Structures are given as C-alpha cells and as structure tokens.
mmCIF file of N, CA and C in Angstrom:
data_model
loop_
_atom_site.group_PDB
_atom_site.id
_atom_site.type_symbol
_atom_site.label_atom_id
_atom_site.label_comp_id
_atom_site.label_asym_id
_atom_site.label_seq_id
_atom_site.Cartn_x
_atom_site.Cartn_y
_atom_site.Cartn_z
ATOM 1 N N MET E 1 27.887 9.666 4.895
ATOM 2 C CA MET E 1 27.474 8.187 4.655
ATOM 3 C C MET E 1 26.040 7.812 5.010
ATOM 4 N N PHE E 2 25.723 7.128 4.078
ATOM 5 C CA PHE E 2 23.847 6.676 4.705
ATOM 6 C C PHE E 2 24.580 5.715 4.611
ATOM 7 N N GLU E 3 24.045 4.302 5.447
ATOM 8 C CA GLU E 3 24.065 3.024 5.713
ATOM 9 C C GLU E 3 22.671 2.535 6.141
ATOM 10 N N VAL E 4 22.324 1.119 5.511
ATOM 11 C CA VAL E 4 20.559 0.484 5.740
ATOM 12 C C VAL E 4 21.755 -1.168 6.183
ATOM 13 N N ASN E 5 21.962 -1.418 7.145
ATOM 14 C CA ASN E 5 21.551 -2.880 6.967
ATOM 15 C C ASN E 5 20.574 -3.105 7.338
ATOM 16 N N ASN E 6 19.495 -3.022 7.466
ATOM 17 C CA ASN E 6 17.921 -3.571 7.355
ATOM 18 C C ASN E 6 17.109 -2.739 7.170
ATOM 19 N N ILE E 7 15.969 -3.164 6.600
ATOM 20 C CA ILE E 7 14.938 -2.320 6.291
ATOM 21 C C ILE E 7 14.642 -1.324 7.295
ATOM 22 N N GLU E 8 14.509 -1.730 8.220
ATOM 23 C CA GLU E 8 13.573 -1.070 9.974
ATOM 24 C C GLU E 8 14.882 0.722 9.515
ATOM 25 N N ASP E 9 16.084 0.165 8.730
ATOM 26 C CA ASP E 9 16.810 1.939 9.215
ATOM 27 C C ASP E 9 16.511 2.518 8.165
ATOM 28 N N LEU E 10 15.762 1.823 7.483
ATOM 29 C CA LEU E 10 15.251 3.079 6.143
ATOM 30 C C LEU E 10 13.451 3.705 6.729
ATOM 31 N N PRO E 11 14.077 5.242 5.996
ATOM 32 C CA PRO E 11 12.533 5.895 6.644
ATOM 33 C C PRO E 11 11.233 5.302 6.266
ATOM 34 N N ASN E 12 10.243 5.875 6.681
ATOM 35 C CA ASN E 12 9.093 5.111 6.543
ATOM 36 C C ASN E 12 8.928 5.636 5.003
ATOM 37 N N GLU E 13 8.765 6.653 4.639
ATOM 38 C CA GLU E 13 8.609 7.472 3.511
ATOM 39 C C GLU E 13 9.246 6.759 1.673
ATOM 40 N N ALA E 14 10.581 6.320 2.386
ATOM 41 C CA ALA E 14 10.827 5.414 1.678
ATOM 42 C C ALA E 14 11.004 4.255 0.799
ATOM 43 N N LEU E 15 10.287 3.534 2.008
ATOM 44 C CA LEU E 15 9.454 2.057 1.771
ATOM 45 C C LEU E 15 8.846 1.916 0.397
ATOM 46 N N PRO E 16 7.666 3.069 -0.432
ATOM 47 C CA PRO E 16 7.203 2.865 -1.001
ATOM 48 C C PRO E 16 7.558 3.469 -2.467
ATOM 49 N N ASN E 17 8.246 4.025 -2.575
ATOM 50 C CA ASN E 17 9.561 4.500 -3.369
ATOM 51 C C ASN E 17 10.271 3.350 -3.595
ATOM 52 N N LEU E 18 10.845 3.150 -2.608
ATOM 53 C CA LEU E 18 11.594 0.981 -2.893
ATOM 54 C C LEU E 18 10.899 0.259 -3.150
ATOM 55 N N LEU E 19 9.553 0.537 -2.817
ATOM 56 C CA LEU E 19 8.691 -0.918 -3.880
ATOM 57 C C LEU E 19 8.523 -0.646 -4.923
ATOM 58 N N ASP E 20 8.622 0.406 -5.572
ATOM 59 C CA ASP E 20 8.428 1.095 -6.620
ATOM 60 C C ASP E 20 9.462 0.583 -7.544
ATOM 61 N N MET E 21 10.533 1.235 -7.198
ATOM 62 C CA MET E 21 11.657 0.360 -8.423
ATOM 63 C C MET E 21 11.836 -0.325 -8.093
ATOM 64 N N ILE E 22 12.120 -1.416 -6.946
ATOM 65 C CA ILE E 22 12.011 -2.859 -7.659
ATOM 66 C C ILE E 22 11.174 -3.820 -8.135
ATOM 67 N N THR E 23 10.139 -3.195 -7.882
ATOM 68 C CA THR E 23 9.025 -4.289 -8.641
ATOM 69 C C THR E 23 8.588 -4.094 -9.668
ATOM 70 N N PRO E 24 7.755 -4.197 -10.922
ATOM 71 C CA PRO E 24 7.728 -3.954 -12.403
ATOM 72 C C PRO E 24 7.098 -3.187 -12.453
ATOM 73 N N GLN E 25 7.030 -2.274 -13.523
ATOM 74 C CA GLN E 25 6.087 -0.974 -13.409
ATOM 75 C C GLN E 25 5.128 -1.979 -14.601
ATOM 76 N N THR E 26 3.820 -1.535 -13.984
ATOM 77 C CA THR E 26 2.242 -2.038 -14.352
ATOM 78 C C THR E 26 1.207 -0.470 -14.970
ATOM 79 N N ASN E 27 0.085 -1.172 -15.637
ATOM 80 C CA ASN E 27 -1.174 -0.390 -15.525
ATOM 81 C C ASN E 27 -1.720 0.199 -13.973
ATOM 82 N N GLU E 28 -1.269 -1.044 -13.032
ATOM 83 C CA GLU E 28 -2.607 -0.460 -11.835
ATOM 84 C C GLU E 28 -1.710 0.828 -11.709
ATOM 85 N N GLY E 29 -0.795 1.238 -11.457
ATOM 86 C CA GLY E 29 -1.010 2.312 -10.615
ATOM 87 C C GLY E 29 0.728 1.854 -9.712
ATOM 88 N N THR E 30 1.319 3.032 -8.086
ATOM 89 C CA THR E 30 2.196 2.624 -7.959
ATOM 90 C C THR E 30 2.075 2.573 -6.908
ATOM 91 N N TRP E 31 2.958 2.249 -5.332
ATOM 92 C CA TRP E 31 3.429 2.389 -4.294
ATOM 93 C C TRP E 31 2.878 3.744 -4.030
ATOM 94 N N SER E 32 4.320 4.721 -4.103
ATOM 95 C CA SER E 32 4.412 5.857 -3.735
ATOM 96 C C SER E 32 2.631 6.971 -3.759
ATOM 97 N N ILE E 33 1.919 5.996 -4.865
ATOM 98 C CA ILE E 33 0.377 6.982 -5.264
ATOM 99 C C ILE E 33 -0.130 6.748 -3.986
ATOM 100 N N ILE E 34 -0.256 5.566 -3.092
ATOM 101 C CA ILE E 34 -0.727 4.541 -2.366
ATOM 102 C C ILE E 34 -0.586 5.564 -1.327
ATOM 103 N N TYR E 35 0.385 5.352 -1.003
ATOM 104 C CA TYR E 35 1.120 6.294 0.434
ATOM 105 C C TYR E 35 0.518 7.496 0.080
ATOM 106 N N LYS E 36 0.702 8.378 -0.841
ATOM 107 C CA LYS E 36 0.459 10.007 -0.852
ATOM 108 C C LYS E 36 -1.767 9.884 -1.029
ATOM 109 N N GLU E 37 -1.815 9.069 -1.085
ATOM 110 C CA GLU E 37 -3.388 9.612 -1.348
ATOM 111 C C GLU E 37 -4.210 7.954 0.152
ATOM 112 N N SER E 38 -3.199 8.251 1.392
ATOM 113 C CA SER E 38 -3.364 7.749 2.122
ATOM 114 C C SER E 38 -3.423 8.287 3.616
ATOM 115 N N ASN E 39 -4.783 8.161 4.418
ATOM 116 C CA ASN E 39 -4.877 8.436 5.515
ATOM 117 C C ASN E 39 -3.549 8.069 6.714
ATOM 118 N N LYS E 40 -4.125 9.090 7.650
ATOM 119 C CA LYS E 40 -2.303 7.935 8.486
ATOM 120 C C LYS E 40 -2.297 7.293 8.982
ATOM 121 N N ASP E 41 -3.289 6.323 9.264
ATOM 122 C CA ASP E 41 -3.583 5.232 9.961
ATOM 123 C C ASP E 41 -2.864 3.958 8.761
ATOM 124 N N GLU E 42 -3.900 4.282 7.476
ATOM 125 C CA GLU E 42 -3.821 4.095 5.920
ATOM 126 C C GLU E 42 -2.479 3.226 5.911
ATOM 127 N N ARG E 43 -1.607 5.100 6.419
ATOM 128 C CA ARG E 43 0.197 4.534 6.213
ATOM 129 C C ARG E 43 0.738 3.598 6.726
ATOM 130 N N LYS E 44 0.617 3.627 8.104
ATOM 131 C CA LYS E 44 0.721 2.923 9.088
ATOM 132 C C LYS E 44 1.053 1.479 8.757
ATOM 133 N N GLN E 45 -1.005 1.635 8.557
ATOM 134 C CA GLN E 45 -0.704 -0.293 7.880
ATOM 135 C C GLN E 45 0.187 -0.506 6.669
ATOM 136 N N LEU E 46 -0.145 0.757 5.108
ATOM 137 C CA LEU E 46 0.696 0.561 4.273
ATOM 138 C C LEU E 46 2.521 0.379 4.704
ATOM 139 N N ILE E 47 3.269 1.354 5.903
ATOM 140 C CA ILE E 47 4.540 0.689 6.060
ATOM 141 C C ILE E 47 4.744 -0.473 6.873
ATOM 142 N N ALA E 48 3.452 -0.993 7.667
ATOM 143 C CA ALA E 48 3.415 -2.314 8.051
ATOM 144 C C ALA E 48 4.046 -3.766 7.058
ATOM 145 N N ASP E 49 2.572 -3.580 6.336
ATOM 146 C CA ASP E 49 2.968 -5.243 5.267
ATOM 147 C C ASP E 49 4.016 -4.891 4.610
ATOM 148 N N ILE E 50 4.091 -3.753 4.051
ATOM 149 C CA ILE E 50 5.378 -3.334 3.013
ATOM 150 C C ILE E 50 6.635 -4.075 4.509
ATOM 151 N N LYS E 51 7.783 -3.810 5.297
ATOM 152 C CA LYS E 51 8.138 -3.860 5.677
ATOM 153 C C LYS E 51 7.905 -5.806 6.290
ATOM 154 N N ASN E 52 6.767 -6.660 6.701
ATOM 155 C CA ASN E 52 6.679 -7.972 6.684
ATOM 156 C C ASN E 52 6.495 -8.371 5.460
ATOM 157 N N CYS E 53 5.800 -7.918 3.867
ATOM 158 C CA CYS E 53 6.273 -8.485 3.239
ATOM 159 C C CYS E 53 7.882 -8.860 2.297
ATOM 160 N N LEU E 54 8.396 -7.594 3.092
ATOM 161 C CA LEU E 54 10.084 -7.950 2.096
ATOM 162 C C LEU E 54 10.915 -9.120 3.784
ATOM 163 N N ASN E 55 10.261 -8.906 4.818
ATOM 164 C CA ASN E 55 11.330 -9.237 5.586
ATOM 165 C C ASN E 55 10.746 -10.759 5.111
ATOM 166 N N GLU E 56 9.268 -10.101 5.107
ATOM 167 C CA GLU E 56 8.444 -12.682 5.589
ATOM 168 C C GLU E 56 8.356 -13.054 4.153
ATOM 169 N N LYS E 57 9.264 -12.442 3.260
ATOM 170 C CA LYS E 57 8.612 -12.563 1.458
ATOM 171 C C LYS E 57 7.942 -13.373 1.369
ATOM 172 N N CYS E 58 6.834 -12.385 1.543
ATOM 173 C CA CYS E 58 4.880 -12.305 0.966
ATOM 174 C C CYS E 58 5.323 -12.067 -0.663
ATOM 175 N N LYS E 59 3.771 -11.902 -1.601
ATOM 176 C CA LYS E 59 3.760 -11.539 -2.095
ATOM 177 C C LYS E 59 2.363 -10.195 -1.890
ATOM 178 N N MET E 60 2.602 -9.048 -2.838
ATOM 179 C CA MET E 60 1.522 -7.810 -2.538
ATOM 180 C C MET E 60 1.633 -7.889 -3.896
ATOM 181 N N SER E 61 0.801 -7.240 -4.534
ATOM 182 C CA SER E 61 -0.184 -6.610 -6.147
ATOM 183 C C SER E 61 -0.847 -5.295 -5.681
ATOM 184 N N LEU E 62 -0.935 -4.436 -6.955
ATOM 185 C CA LEU E 62 -1.148 -3.503 -6.883
ATOM 186 C C LEU E 62 -2.428 -3.535 -7.231
ATOM 187 N N TYR E 63 -4.160 -3.204 -7.229
ATOM 188 C CA TYR E 63 -5.021 -3.702 -8.088
ATOM 189 C C TYR E 63 -5.626 -1.136 -8.383
ATOM 190 N N HIS E 64 -7.207 -1.604 -9.717
ATOM 191 C CA HIS E 64 -7.008 0.364 -8.986
ATOM 192 C C HIS E 64 -8.813 -0.228 -8.506
ATOM 193 N N ILE E 65 -8.909 1.054 -7.924
ATOM 194 C CA ILE E 65 -10.151 1.008 -7.376
ATOM 195 C C ILE E 65 -11.303 2.152 -8.019
ATOM 196 N N TYR E 66 -12.655 0.861 -8.268
ATOM 197 C CA TYR E 66 -13.024 1.365 -8.446
ATOM 198 C C TYR E 66 -14.760 2.096 -7.825
ATOM 199 N N CYS E 67 -15.551 3.029 -8.459
ATOM 200 C CA CYS E 67 -16.386 3.562 -7.282
ATOM 201 C C CYS E 67 -17.326 3.119 -8.196
ATOM 202 N N GLU E 68 -17.707 1.556 -7.972
ATOM 203 C CA GLU E 68 -18.671 1.568 -8.355
ATOM 204 C C GLU E 68 -20.331 0.812 -6.741
ATOM 205 N N GLY E 69 -21.179 1.632 -7.268
ATOM 206 C CA GLY E 69 -22.848 0.473 -6.680
ATOM 207 C C GLY E 69 -23.757 1.964 -5.864
ATOM 208 N N ILE E 70 -23.984 1.928 -5.208
ATOM 209 C CA ILE E 70 -25.371 2.193 -5.286
ATOM 210 C C ILE E 70 -24.568 3.388 -2.801
ATOM 211 N N MET E 71 -24.926 4.047 -2.988
ATOM 212 C CA MET E 71 -24.252 4.537 -1.415
ATOM 213 C C MET E 71 -25.537 4.509 -0.379
ATOM 214 N N ASP E 72 -25.195 4.027 0.339
ATOM 215 C CA ASP E 72 -26.557 3.853 1.216
ATOM 216 C C ASP E 72 -25.608 4.207 2.961
ATOM 217 N N GLU E 73 -26.452 3.581 3.371
ATOM 218 C CA GLU E 73 -24.926 3.990 5.531
ATOM 219 C C GLU E 73 -24.740 3.331 5.845
ATOM 220 N N ASN E 74 -24.253 1.654 4.746
ATOM 221 C CA ASN E 74 -24.157 0.666 4.975
ATOM 222 C C ASN E 74 -22.810 0.396 3.863
ATOM 223 N N THR E 75 -22.530 1.615 2.845
ATOM 224 C CA THR E 75 -21.240 1.511 2.323
ATOM 225 C C THR E 75 -20.878 2.814 2.105
ATOM 226 N N ARG E 76 -21.573 3.468 2.740
ATOM 227 C CA ARG E 76 -20.762 5.185 2.908
ATOM 228 C C ARG E 76 -18.957 4.984 3.139
ATOM 229 N N ASP E 77 -18.263 4.070 3.558
ATOM 230 C CA ASP E 77 -17.295 3.790 4.591
ATOM 231 C C ASP E 77 -16.569 3.861 2.693
ATOM 232 N N TYR E 78 -17.403 2.366 2.325
ATOM 233 C CA TYR E 78 -16.630 1.988 0.880
ATOM 234 C C TYR E 78 -16.425 3.309 0.166
ATOM 235 N N PHE E 79 -16.674 4.244 -0.347
ATOM 236 C CA PHE E 79 -17.869 5.380 -1.148
ATOM 237 C C PHE E 79 -16.162 6.275 -0.231
ATOM 238 N N ASP E 80 -16.309 6.800 1.294
ATOM 239 C CA ASP E 80 -15.836 7.512 1.587
ATOM 240 C C ASP E 80 -14.029 7.023 1.226
ATOM 241 N N PHE E 81 -13.460 5.729 1.454
ATOM 242 C CA PHE E 81 -12.098 5.063 0.530
ATOM 243 C C PHE E 81 -11.499 5.645 -0.801
ATOM 244 N N CYS E 82 -12.742 5.394 -1.476
ATOM 245 C CA CYS E 82 -13.059 5.263 -2.692
ATOM 246 C C CYS E 82 -13.272 6.690 -3.537
ATOM 247 N N SER E 83 -13.277 7.814 -2.733
ATOM 248 C CA SER E 83 -12.772 9.007 -3.170
ATOM 249 C C SER E 83 -11.984 9.277 -2.980
ATOM 250 N N ARG E 84 -10.853 8.789 -1.985
ATOM 251 C CA ARG E 84 -9.368 9.507 -1.461
ATOM 252 C C ARG E 84 -8.465 8.112 -2.417
ATOM 253 N N HIS E 85 -8.871 7.183 -3.257
ATOM 254 C CA HIS E 85 -7.762 6.275 -3.870
ATOM 255 C C HIS E 85 -8.302 6.171 -4.783
ATOM 256 N N SER E 86 -6.896 6.092 -6.156
ATOM 257 C CA SER E 86 -7.200 5.557 -6.969
ATOM 258 C C SER E 86 -6.888 3.666 -7.583
ATOM 259 N N VAL E 87 -5.713 3.859 -6.473
ATOM 260 C CA VAL E 87 -5.712 2.963 -6.496
ATOM 261 C C VAL E 87 -5.085 2.253 -4.711
ATOM 262 N N TRP E 88 -4.546 0.290 -4.702
ATOM 263 C CA TRP E 88 -5.052 0.156 -3.509
ATOM 264 C C TRP E 88 -3.373 -1.051 -4.237
ATOM 265 N N TYR E 89 -3.781 -2.000 -2.595
ATOM 266 C CA TYR E 89 -3.642 -3.118 -2.656
ATOM 267 C C TYR E 89 -3.662 -4.502 -2.078
ATOM 268 N N GLU E 90 -3.526 -5.594 -2.498
ATOM 269 C CA GLU E 90 -3.669 -6.533 -1.945
ATOM 270 C C GLU E 90 -2.498 -7.400 -1.369
ATOM 271 N N LYS E 91 -2.160 -7.747 -0.035
ATOM 272 C CA LYS E 91 -1.190 -8.476 0.587
ATOM 273 C C LYS E 91 -1.740 -9.972 0.423
ATOM 274 N N CYS E 92 -0.682 -10.869 0.059
ATOM 275 C CA CYS E 92 -0.656 -12.075 -0.172
ATOM 276 C C CYS E 92 -0.049 -13.279 1.490
ATOM 277 N N ASP E 93 -0.546 -14.206 1.107
ATOM 278 C CA ASP E 93 0.573 -15.221 2.316
ATOM 279 C C ASP E 93 2.131 -15.747 2.147
ATOM 280 N N PRO E 94 2.431 -15.276 2.638
ATOM 281 C CA PRO E 94 4.126 -15.931 2.854
ATOM 282 C C PRO E 94 4.096 -17.053 1.858
ATOM 283 N N LEU E 95 5.577 -17.009 0.779
ATOM 284 C CA LEU E 95 5.945 -17.655 0.285
ATOM 285 C C LEU E 95 6.345 -19.020 1.220
ATOM 286 N N ARG E 96 6.187 -19.997 1.163
ATOM 287 C CA ARG E 96 7.008 -20.961 1.460
ATOM 288 C C ARG E 96 8.150 -21.550 0.649
#
C-alpha cells in the first residue's frame, strides 16, 4: 500500500512526473525533461521550487532554451547551461 498525506511523502524524482500529469501539455517541454537534464544542484533547486509552488500555490512556466550569442569569459556559464538544457522554467510569485 502507498499512502500520501503530504507532498513531502513523495520521492523527489516523482515530483516532475506529477507536474507533467497535472499541468496542461504545451510544446515547450516537460518537467521531467528538466529533471533529467539537470545536474545535482539544479535538481535540488527544481524540487524545492516544485514543492514551494505546490504548497504556496504559485505559478511556474516552461520555456525553450536557445543557445544564441557570443561565447566569451563572461558568457561561458550561460553557454554551459544551454548545452545541457533544451527547456527550463520560470517561477512566479505566489498567487494571492
């Protein structure tokens, strides 16, 4: 038997799949893609944001990542991020 009384009862890797099931499908991508493409720190932040969003009733939206621009010392982190991700998310303020 599996019983869930709180969002904290779910394993972290289940949360992106849960959002995929309960949010409208768009052409932007899926939460589980973000989870799969993320490194350890990004996954930790994603899970924290998902839990916060579900508990605080805020909005999150997906968008495509485009690898555009000129790579130099100032933009190296951006291009590293773009090389690992095809989709990312934006977290909005809690709904009131």
